[in-house]
Amino acid sequence: MTVSTARPSDGVRVVTVDRPPVNALPVQGWYDLADAVRTAGRDPEVRCVVLAAAGRGFNAGVDIKELQRDTGHEALIGANRGCAEAFAAVYTCEVPVVAAVQGFCLGGGVGLVGNADAIVASEDAVFGLPELDRGALGAATHLARLVPQHLMRTLYYTSRTVTAAELLAHGSVWRVVPHPELMHTALELAEEIAAKDGHLLRLAKAALNGIDPVDVRRSYRYEQGFTFEANLAGTADRVRDTFGKEA
């Protein structure tokens, strides 16, 4: 099962991604994740959602192999739209979303956590956008919500990653804990949030989204236009075909 939902405590829903080996999602997986988050947020009994993942890493982005198998652009268009749907579902979820991040959080993973309301990370968590090494662009919109502008650009151009401890220093991660304590800490925060009045939480979420200086949905879709341009030019295929063949 790629996406599942659990109810660990009153007012809290946990949406978990589990797609071995690295939680790289195919097109349908992004839509399934979007549906799960939206469904949880619409439930009047839910006051906080925890976004989690099974395995050694949180999310490795899109399924590159699915793109490589497609001789046209159907998979790319699907991935673009699916990612946009999943990211928007987290951002517009009617209640706060806490991301519980372990291991690698790359590409689409950054898109997910960059749209979350709070992030709890394990000590082994790393965050980055290897897009330029994968024949793609995108999610700079969301990385810019985690680190300052010039660091975001350097990370984007180099495909380097930053650690959870570095993000904690920038104030974008709430807590960094040993891996075994990750879900306990994330649920602890979620339960603290869920103790508030549900109607006020929904109003607060809408209000905070309304005062954001950047329209993250429009900004991300703008970025995706350049991804498609790279594909039409043949650049993306040339770079993407090196995936998995690095020395």
mmCIF file of C-alpha atoms in Angstrom:
data_model
loop_
_atom_site.group_PDB
_atom_site.id
_atom_site.type_symbol
_atom_site.label_atom_id
_atom_site.label_comp_id
_atom_site.label_asym_id
_atom_site.label_seq_id
_atom_site.Cartn_x
_atom_site.Cartn_y
_atom_site.Cartn_z
ATOM 1 C CA MET A 1 0.000 0.000 0.000
ATOM 2 C CA THR A 2 1.492 3.340 -1.068
ATOM 3 C CA VAL A 3 -0.599 5.692 1.082
ATOM 4 C CA SER A 4 -2.426 4.816 4.298
ATOM 5 C CA THR A 5 -4.232 6.734 7.032
ATOM 6 C CA ALA A 6 -4.320 6.027 10.770
ATOM 7 C CA ARG A 7 -5.973 7.580 13.823
ATOM 8 C CA PRO A 8 -3.482 7.391 16.703
ATOM 9 C CA SER A 9 -5.311 9.797 19.013
ATOM 10 C CA ASP A 10 -8.317 12.075 19.250
ATOM 11 C CA GLY A 11 -8.242 14.824 16.625
ATOM 12 C CA VAL A 12 -5.077 13.556 14.887
ATOM 13 C CA ARG A 13 -4.735 11.705 11.582
ATOM 14 C CA VAL A 14 -1.468 10.253 10.296
ATOM 15 C CA VAL A 15 -1.051 9.950 6.524
ATOM 16 C CA THR A 16 1.852 7.622 5.726
ATOM 17 C CA VAL A 17 3.627 7.013 2.420
ATOM 18 C CA ASP A 18 5.152 3.563 1.997
ATOM 19 C CA ARG A 19 6.577 2.766 -1.423
ATOM 20 C CA PRO A 20 9.874 0.871 -1.190
ATOM 21 C CA PRO A 21 12.667 1.215 -1.724
ATOM 22 C CA VAL A 22 12.941 5.030 -1.524
ATOM 23 C CA ASN A 23 9.371 6.383 -1.499
ATOM 24 C CA ALA A 24 9.712 7.817 -4.999
ATOM 25 C CA LEU A 25 6.108 8.204 -6.093
ATOM 26 C CA PRO A 26 4.601 7.413 -9.479
ATOM 27 C CA VAL A 27 1.951 9.700 -10.936
ATOM 28 C CA GLN A 28 -0.963 7.909 -9.238
ATOM 29 C CA GLY A 29 0.865 7.930 -5.923
ATOM 30 C CA TRP A 30 0.935 11.736 -5.857
ATOM 31 C CA TYR A 31 -2.801 11.873 -6.509
ATOM 32 C CA ASP A 32 -3.450 9.243 -3.831
ATOM 33 C CA LEU A 33 -1.444 11.271 -1.342
ATOM 34 C CA ALA A 34 -3.351 14.428 -2.237
ATOM 35 C CA ASP A 35 -6.672 12.639 -1.761
ATOM 36 C CA ALA A 36 -5.631 11.224 1.626
ATOM 37 C CA VAL A 37 -4.508 14.592 2.978
ATOM 38 C CA ARG A 38 -7.616 16.386 1.705
ATOM 39 C CA THR A 39 -9.919 13.716 3.131
ATOM 40 C CA ALA A 40 -8.239 13.943 6.527
ATOM 41 C CA GLY A 41 -8.442 17.728 6.565
ATOM 42 C CA ARG A 42 -12.135 17.749 5.650
ATOM 43 C CA ASP A 43 -13.066 15.434 8.511
ATOM 44 C CA PRO A 44 -14.687 17.683 11.171
ATOM 45 C CA GLU A 45 -13.219 15.471 13.907
ATOM 46 C CA VAL A 46 -9.647 16.090 12.713
ATOM 47 C CA ARG A 47 -7.703 19.059 14.055
ATOM 48 C CA CYS A 48 -4.180 18.163 12.924
ATOM 49 C CA VAL A 49 -2.635 15.918 10.253
ATOM 50 C CA VAL A 50 0.781 14.276 10.505
ATOM 51 C CA LEU A 51 2.476 13.528 7.189
ATOM 52 C CA ALA A 52 4.897 10.629 7.608
ATOM 53 C CA ALA A 53 6.714 7.939 5.646
ATOM 54 C CA ALA A 54 7.820 4.367 6.225
ATOM 55 C CA GLY A 55 11.314 3.109 5.491
ATOM 56 C CA ARG A 56 14.708 4.724 5.595
ATOM 57 C CA GLY A 57 13.733 7.972 3.904
ATOM 58 C CA PHE A 58 10.833 10.397 3.795
ATOM 59 C CA ASN A 59 10.503 10.940 0.044
ATOM 60 C CA ALA A 60 12.817 10.775 -2.974
ATOM 61 C CA GLY A 61 10.545 12.712 -5.312
ATOM 62 C CA VAL A 62 9.037 11.393 -8.530
ATOM 63 C CA ASP A 63 9.596 7.937 -9.974
ATOM 64 C CA ILE A 64 12.302 8.697 -12.543
ATOM 65 C CA LYS A 65 11.997 5.225 -14.052
ATOM 66 C CA GLU A 66 8.344 5.891 -14.849
ATOM 67 C CA LEU A 67 9.417 8.974 -16.797
ATOM 68 C CA GLN A 68 12.151 7.038 -18.581
ATOM 69 C CA ARG A 69 9.704 4.359 -19.734
ATOM 70 C CA ASP A 70 7.397 6.921 -21.337
ATOM 71 C CA THR A 71 8.229 7.638 -24.974
ATOM 72 C CA GLY A 72 6.076 10.770 -24.981
ATOM 73 C CA HIS A 73 5.191 13.404 -22.401
ATOM 74 C CA GLU A 74 2.225 11.786 -20.670
ATOM 75 C CA ALA A 75 4.175 10.678 -17.592
ATOM 76 C CA LEU A 76 5.895 14.055 -17.265
ATOM 77 C CA ILE A 77 2.612 15.945 -17.475
ATOM 78 C CA GLY A 78 1.099 13.518 -14.981
ATOM 79 C CA ALA A 79 3.999 13.933 -12.568
ATOM 80 C CA ASN A 80 3.827 17.716 -12.856
ATOM 81 C CA ARG A 81 0.120 17.778 -12.157
ATOM 82 C CA GLY A 82 0.277 15.088 -9.486
ATOM 83 C CA CYS A 83 3.022 16.864 -7.566
ATOM 84 C CA ALA A 84 1.138 20.145 -7.820
ATOM 85 C CA GLU A 85 -1.982 18.433 -6.438
ATOM 86 C CA ALA A 86 -0.133 16.813 -3.525
ATOM 87 C CA PHE A 87 1.750 19.971 -2.579
ATOM 88 C CA ALA A 88 -1.435 22.038 -2.764
ATOM 89 C CA ALA A 89 -3.309 19.454 -0.685
ATOM 90 C CA VAL A 90 -0.773 19.867 2.126
ATOM 91 C CA TYR A 91 -0.775 23.648 1.865
ATOM 92 C CA THR A 92 -4.552 24.035 1.681
ATOM 93 C CA CYS A 93 -5.372 21.259 4.149
ATOM 94 C CA GLU A 94 -8.074 22.729 6.360
ATOM 95 C CA VAL A 95 -6.097 21.953 9.523
ATOM 96 C CA PRO A 96 -2.376 22.267 10.345
ATOM 97 C CA VAL A 97 -0.047 19.647 8.869
ATOM 98 C CA VAL A 98 3.027 18.411 10.754
ATOM 99 C CA ALA A 99 5.675 16.690 8.616
ATOM 100 C CA ALA A 100 7.681 13.926 10.310
ATOM 101 C CA VAL A 101 10.876 13.568 8.284
ATOM 102 C CA GLN A 102 13.556 10.903 8.461
ATOM 103 C CA GLY A 103 16.459 10.120 6.166
ATOM 104 C CA PHE A 104 16.374 11.661 2.714
ATOM 105 C CA CYS A 105 13.845 14.348 1.810
ATOM 106 C CA LEU A 106 14.558 15.158 -1.813
ATOM 107 C CA GLY A 107 12.788 16.761 -4.755
ATOM 108 C CA GLY A 108 9.081 16.242 -4.199
ATOM 109 C CA GLY A 109 9.808 15.571 -0.538
ATOM 110 C CA VAL A 110 10.939 19.175 -0.182
ATOM 111 C CA GLY A 111 7.758 20.236 -1.944
ATOM 112 C CA LEU A 112 5.706 18.397 0.672
ATOM 113 C CA VAL A 113 7.504 19.638 3.778
ATOM 114 C CA GLY A 114 7.856 23.149 2.360
ATOM 115 C CA ASN A 115 4.053 23.320 2.292
ATOM 116 C CA ALA A 116 3.592 21.854 5.767
ATOM 117 C CA ASP A 117 2.863 23.991 8.814
ATOM 118 C CA ALA A 118 5.549 22.455 11.022
ATOM 119 C CA ILE A 119 8.443 20.038 10.592
ATOM 120 C CA VAL A 120 9.861 17.533 13.046
ATOM 121 C CA ALA A 121 12.986 15.765 11.778
ATOM 122 C CA SER A 122 15.219 12.923 12.853
ATOM 123 C CA GLU A 123 18.941 13.512 13.257
ATOM 124 C CA ASP A 124 19.674 11.626 10.032
ATOM 125 C CA ALA A 125 17.347 13.755 7.878
ATOM 126 C CA VAL A 126 18.756 15.637 4.893
ATOM 127 C CA PHE A 127 16.899 17.980 2.571
ATOM 128 C CA GLY A 128 17.696 18.971 -0.997
ATOM 129 C CA LEU A 129 16.711 19.390 -4.623
ATOM 130 C CA PRO A 130 18.767 17.197 -6.995
ATOM 131 C CA GLU A 131 16.585 18.436 -9.858
ATOM 132 C CA LEU A 132 19.425 19.690 -12.077
ATOM 133 C CA ASP A 133 20.991 16.218 -11.859
ATOM 134 C CA ARG A 134 17.681 14.610 -12.839
ATOM 135 C CA GLY A 135 16.781 16.658 -15.908
ATOM 136 C CA ALA A 136 14.132 18.684 -14.102
ATOM 137 C CA LEU A 137 13.372 21.960 -12.375
ATOM 138 C CA GLY A 138 10.937 22.862 -9.624
ATOM 139 C CA ALA A 139 10.278 23.077 -5.870
ATOM 140 C CA ALA A 140 12.602 26.058 -5.404
ATOM 141 C CA THR A 141 9.381 27.724 -4.278
ATOM 142 C CA HIS A 142 9.261 25.339 -1.330
ATOM 143 C CA LEU A 143 12.984 25.197 -0.562
ATOM 144 C CA ALA A 144 12.812 28.991 -0.240
ATOM 145 C CA ARG A 145 10.398 28.477 2.663
ATOM 146 C CA LEU A 146 13.052 26.453 4.497
ATOM 147 C CA VAL A 147 16.270 28.427 3.959
ATOM 148 C CA PRO A 148 17.283 32.007 3.104
ATOM 149 C CA GLN A 149 17.272 33.100 -0.539
ATOM 150 C CA HIS A 150 20.995 32.917 -1.312
ATOM 151 C CA LEU A 151 21.404 29.542 0.376
ATOM 152 C CA MET A 152 18.396 28.261 -1.565
ATOM 153 C CA ARG A 153 20.016 29.309 -4.828
ATOM 154 C CA THR A 154 23.354 27.713 -3.943
ATOM 155 C CA LEU A 155 21.674 24.466 -2.938
ATOM 156 C CA TYR A 156 19.601 24.492 -6.116
ATOM 157 C CA TYR A 157 22.528 25.095 -8.472
ATOM 158 C CA THR A 158 24.779 22.518 -6.765
ATOM 159 C CA SER A 159 22.187 19.848 -5.877
ATOM 160 C CA ARG A 160 23.701 19.774 -2.392
ATOM 161 C CA THR A 161 21.685 18.898 0.705
ATOM 162 C CA VAL A 162 21.315 20.461 4.146
ATOM 163 C CA THR A 163 20.902 18.593 7.411
ATOM 164 C CA ALA A 164 18.035 18.773 9.859
ATOM 165 C CA ALA A 165 20.379 20.490 12.315
ATOM 166 C CA GLU A 166 21.099 23.229 9.754
ATOM 167 C CA LEU A 167 17.389 23.771 9.168
ATOM 168 C CA LEU A 168 16.855 23.922 12.917
ATOM 169 C CA ALA A 169 19.391 26.747 13.017
ATOM 170 C CA HIS A 170 17.400 28.573 10.331
ATOM 171 C CA GLY A 171 14.224 28.149 12.348
ATOM 172 C CA SER A 172 12.343 26.064 9.780
ATOM 173 C CA VAL A 173 12.411 22.804 11.763
ATOM 174 C CA TRP A 174 10.598 22.602 15.089
ATOM 175 C CA ARG A 175 12.603 19.768 16.668
ATOM 176 C CA VAL A 176 15.459 17.442 15.701
ATOM 177 C CA VAL A 177 15.402 14.130 17.557
ATOM 178 C CA PRO A 178 16.955 10.650 17.365
ATOM 179 C CA HIS A 179 15.236 8.522 14.730
ATOM 180 C CA PRO A 180 13.403 6.265 17.221
ATOM 181 C CA GLU A 181 11.792 9.337 18.812
ATOM 182 C CA LEU A 182 10.575 10.924 15.560
ATOM 183 C CA MET A 183 6.945 9.801 15.497
ATOM 184 C CA HIS A 184 6.501 10.255 19.228
ATOM 185 C CA THR A 185 7.724 13.855 18.950
ATOM 186 C CA ALA A 186 5.636 14.580 15.864
ATOM 187 C CA LEU A 187 2.514 13.149 17.502
ATOM 188 C CA GLU A 188 3.226 15.096 20.663
ATOM 189 C CA LEU A 189 3.240 18.330 18.666
ATOM 190 C CA ALA A 190 0.157 17.277 16.694
ATOM 191 C CA GLU A 191 -1.731 16.481 19.887
ATOM 192 C CA GLU A 192 -0.797 19.856 21.362
ATOM 193 C CA ILE A 193 -2.202 21.538 18.253
ATOM 194 C CA ALA A 194 -5.259 19.256 18.216
ATOM 195 C CA ALA A 195 -6.106 20.310 21.771
ATOM 196 C CA LYS A 196 -7.188 23.700 20.383
ATOM 197 C CA ASP A 197 -10.689 24.500 19.185
ATOM 198 C CA GLY A 198 -11.223 22.929 15.756
ATOM 199 C CA HIS A 199 -13.116 25.868 14.281
ATOM 200 C CA LEU A 200 -10.477 28.347 15.398
ATOM 201 C CA LEU A 201 -7.709 26.141 14.007
ATOM 202 C CA ARG A 202 -9.386 26.114 10.601
ATOM 203 C CA LEU A 203 -9.779 29.870 10.685
ATOM 204 C CA ALA A 204 -6.147 30.262 11.738
ATOM 205 C CA LYS A 205 -4.920 28.036 8.901
ATOM 206 C CA ALA A 206 -6.913 30.028 6.341
ATOM 207 C CA ALA A 207 -5.716 33.316 7.808
ATOM 208 C CA LEU A 208 -2.047 32.335 7.786
ATOM 209 C CA ASN A 209 -2.266 31.100 4.199
ATOM 210 C CA GLY A 210 -3.961 34.354 3.256
ATOM 211 C CA ILE A 211 -1.071 36.502 4.502
ATOM 212 C CA ASP A 212 1.694 34.468 2.826
ATOM 213 C CA PRO A 213 3.902 36.806 0.749
ATOM 214 C CA VAL A 214 4.177 34.252 -2.104
ATOM 215 C CA ASP A 215 1.374 32.324 -3.785
ATOM 216 C CA VAL A 216 3.095 28.958 -3.553
ATOM 217 C CA ARG A 217 0.714 27.175 -5.897
ATOM 218 C CA ARG A 218 1.117 29.673 -8.727
ATOM 219 C CA SER A 219 4.862 30.002 -8.123
ATOM 220 C CA TYR A 220 5.397 26.250 -8.332
ATOM 221 C CA ARG A 221 3.334 25.894 -11.505
ATOM 222 C CA TYR A 222 5.439 28.667 -13.046
ATOM 223 C CA GLU A 223 8.592 26.662 -12.265
ATOM 224 C CA GLN A 224 7.090 23.564 -13.846
ATOM 225 C CA GLY A 225 6.761 25.375 -17.156
ATOM 226 C CA PHE A 226 10.555 25.440 -17.394
ATOM 227 C CA THR A 227 10.701 21.715 -16.626
ATOM 228 C CA PHE A 228 8.472 21.067 -19.617
ATOM 229 C CA GLU A 229 10.566 23.414 -21.774
ATOM 230 C CA ALA A 230 13.679 21.414 -20.842
ATOM 231 C CA ASN A 231 11.892 18.261 -21.973
ATOM 232 C CA LEU A 232 10.794 19.739 -25.286
ATOM 233 C CA ALA A 233 14.372 20.852 -25.940
ATOM 234 C CA GLY A 234 15.696 17.343 -25.279
ATOM 235 C CA THR A 235 17.874 18.556 -22.411
ATOM 236 C CA ALA A 236 15.885 16.735 -19.754
ATOM 237 C CA ASP A 237 16.141 13.348 -21.484
ATOM 238 C CA ARG A 238 19.877 13.754 -21.978
ATOM 239 C CA VAL A 239 20.440 14.496 -18.296
ATOM 240 C CA ARG A 240 17.820 12.075 -16.977
ATOM 241 C CA ASP A 241 19.310 9.180 -18.960
ATOM 242 C CA THR A 242 22.412 9.410 -16.767
ATOM 243 C CA PHE A 243 20.302 8.666 -13.672
ATOM 244 C CA GLY A 244 21.495 5.482 -12.009
ATOM 245 C CA LYS A 245 24.588 5.314 -14.234
ATOM 246 C CA GLU A 246 26.863 7.613 -12.260
ATOM 247 C CA ALA A 247 30.268 6.166 -11.577
#
